[in-house]
Each structure stands twice: as structure tokens, then as C-alpha cells.
Amino acid sequence: MGISVWQLLIILLIVLLLFGAKKLRGLGSDLGGAVKGFRDAMGDDKDRDEAPAAAAKPAGQLESQASGPARGATMEGEAAAKSEPKEKA
């Protein structure tokens, strides 16, 4: 008792005649852009939810996951900058 395929095709044909192909193409493009924006916004919310969970970890766990020089290791430029006295202007 639902709508058959033929009935949907007739409705689609009537809508196409009323609005025109160009207008329907523009509406479809706008709708697709809105859906994409919505999905991107939902992804941003998930990233925000994960960030507080990482901040709640103890400091020891965060240091082991950090990507960078090991504790106490410095780069050559940093070591040279620390050993030179700073001049006042």
C-alpha cells in the first residue's frame, strides 16, 4: 500500500517540469554542501571531546606519548643559546 516506483517517477517528472533541471541541480549541490558541512562539524566535536580525556591522564603517561626529544636532551642550538649570557639592550 506504499508508493510504487511508477508513482515516484511521475512525481519526479512533475517536479522537474515545475522547477527545471538547472534549479534542481543547484538545490542538490547546496544540499550536498550542507550535509558535508554538518559532517565536518560533527567530526570537530568528536576531536574536542577526545582532547579533555587526554588532559586528564597523569603526567607520566603524557610524557611517554610525547613525540620529541627525550627528557634532558636538547638540540645543539638550544644548548648554545643557554650557555651564552644574555645582553641587555
CSV table of C-alpha atoms in Angstrom, one decimal:
chain,number,residue,atom,x,y,z
A,1,MET,CA,0.0,0.0,0.0
A,2,GLY,CA,3.0,2.2,-0.3
A,3,ILE,CA,4.2,4.4,-3.1
A,4,SER,CA,5.3,2.4,-6.2
A,5,VAL,CA,8.2,3.1,-8.4
A,6,TRP,CA,6.0,4.4,-11.2
A,7,GLN,CA,4.3,6.9,-8.8
A,8,LEU,CA,7.7,8.2,-7.7
A,9,LEU,CA,8.8,8.6,-11.3
A,10,ILE,CA,5.7,10.6,-12.1
A,11,ILE,CA,6.2,12.9,-9.1
A,12,LEU,CA,9.8,13.3,-10.1
A,13,LEU,CA,8.8,14.3,-13.6
A,14,ILE,CA,6.3,16.8,-12.4
A,15,VAL,CA,8.9,18.4,-10.0
A,16,LEU,CA,11.4,18.5,-12.9
A,17,LEU,CA,8.8,20.3,-15.1
A,18,LEU,CA,7.9,22.8,-12.3
A,19,PHE,CA,11.4,23.8,-11.2
A,20,GLY,CA,13.6,22.9,-14.2
A,21,ALA,CA,16.8,20.9,-14.3
A,22,LYS,CA,19.1,23.8,-13.6
A,23,LYS,CA,17.3,24.8,-10.4
A,24,LEU,CA,17.2,21.2,-9.1
A,25,ARG,CA,20.9,20.8,-9.8
A,26,GLY,CA,21.6,23.9,-7.8
A,27,LEU,CA,19.4,22.7,-4.9
A,28,GLY,CA,21.2,19.3,-4.9
A,29,SER,CA,24.6,20.9,-4.8
A,30,ASP,CA,23.5,23.2,-1.9
A,31,LEU,CA,22.1,20.2,0.0
A,32,GLY,CA,25.3,18.2,-0.5
A,33,GLY,CA,27.4,21.1,0.7
A,34,ALA,CA,25.2,21.4,3.8
A,35,VAL,CA,25.5,17.7,4.6
A,36,LYS,CA,29.3,17.9,4.2
A,37,GLY,CA,29.5,20.9,6.5
A,38,PHE,CA,27.4,19.1,9.1
A,39,ARG,CA,29.6,16.0,9.0
A,40,ASP,CA,32.7,18.2,9.3
A,41,ALA,CA,31.2,19.9,12.3
A,42,MET,CA,30.3,16.6,13.9
A,43,GLY,CA,33.9,15.5,13.4
A,44,ASP,CA,35.2,18.7,15.1
A,45,ASP,CA,33.0,17.9,18.1
A,46,LYS,CA,34.5,14.4,18.4
A,47,ASP,CA,38.0,15.9,18.4
A,48,ARG,CA,37.1,18.3,21.1
A,49,ASP,CA,35.6,15.5,23.2
A,50,GLU,CA,38.8,13.5,22.9
A,51,ALA,CA,41.1,16.4,24.0
A,52,PRO,CA,39.9,16.7,27.6
A,53,ALA,CA,40.3,12.9,28.0
A,54,ALA,CA,44.0,13.2,27.1
A,55,ALA,CA,44.4,16.1,29.5
A,56,ALA,CA,43.0,14.0,32.4
A,57,LYS,CA,45.8,11.4,32.1
A,58,PRO,CA,48.6,11.5,34.7
A,59,ALA,CA,51.8,13.4,33.6
A,60,GLY,CA,53.9,10.3,33.4
A,61,GLN,CA,51.6,8.8,30.7
A,62,LEU,CA,51.7,12.0,28.6
A,63,GLU,CA,55.5,12.3,28.6
A,64,SER,CA,55.8,8.7,27.3
A,65,GLN,CA,53.5,9.5,24.4
A,66,ALA,CA,55.1,12.9,23.5
A,67,SER,CA,56.9,13.0,20.2
A,68,GLY,CA,60.1,14.9,20.5
A,69,PRO,CA,63.5,14.7,22.1
A,70,ALA,CA,63.8,12.6,25.2
A,71,ARG,CA,63.8,14.2,28.7
A,72,GLY,CA,67.0,16.1,29.3
A,73,ALA,CA,68.0,16.0,25.6
A,74,THR,CA,68.5,19.3,23.9
A,75,MET,CA,69.2,20.4,20.4
A,76,GLU,CA,72.6,22.0,19.6
A,77,GLY,CA,71.1,25.4,19.1
A,78,GLU,CA,69.3,25.3,22.4
A,79,ALA,CA,72.4,24.3,24.3
A,80,ALA,CA,74.4,27.1,22.7
A,81,ALA,CA,71.7,29.7,23.5
A,82,LYS,CA,71.6,28.6,27.1
A,83,SER,CA,75.4,28.8,27.6
A,84,GLU,CA,75.7,32.4,26.2
A,85,PRO,CA,74.8,35.2,28.7
A,86,LYS,CA,72.0,37.5,27.6
A,87,GLU,CA,72.9,41.1,26.9
A,88,LYS,CA,70.7,43.9,28.0
A,89,ALA,CA,69.9,46.5,25.3
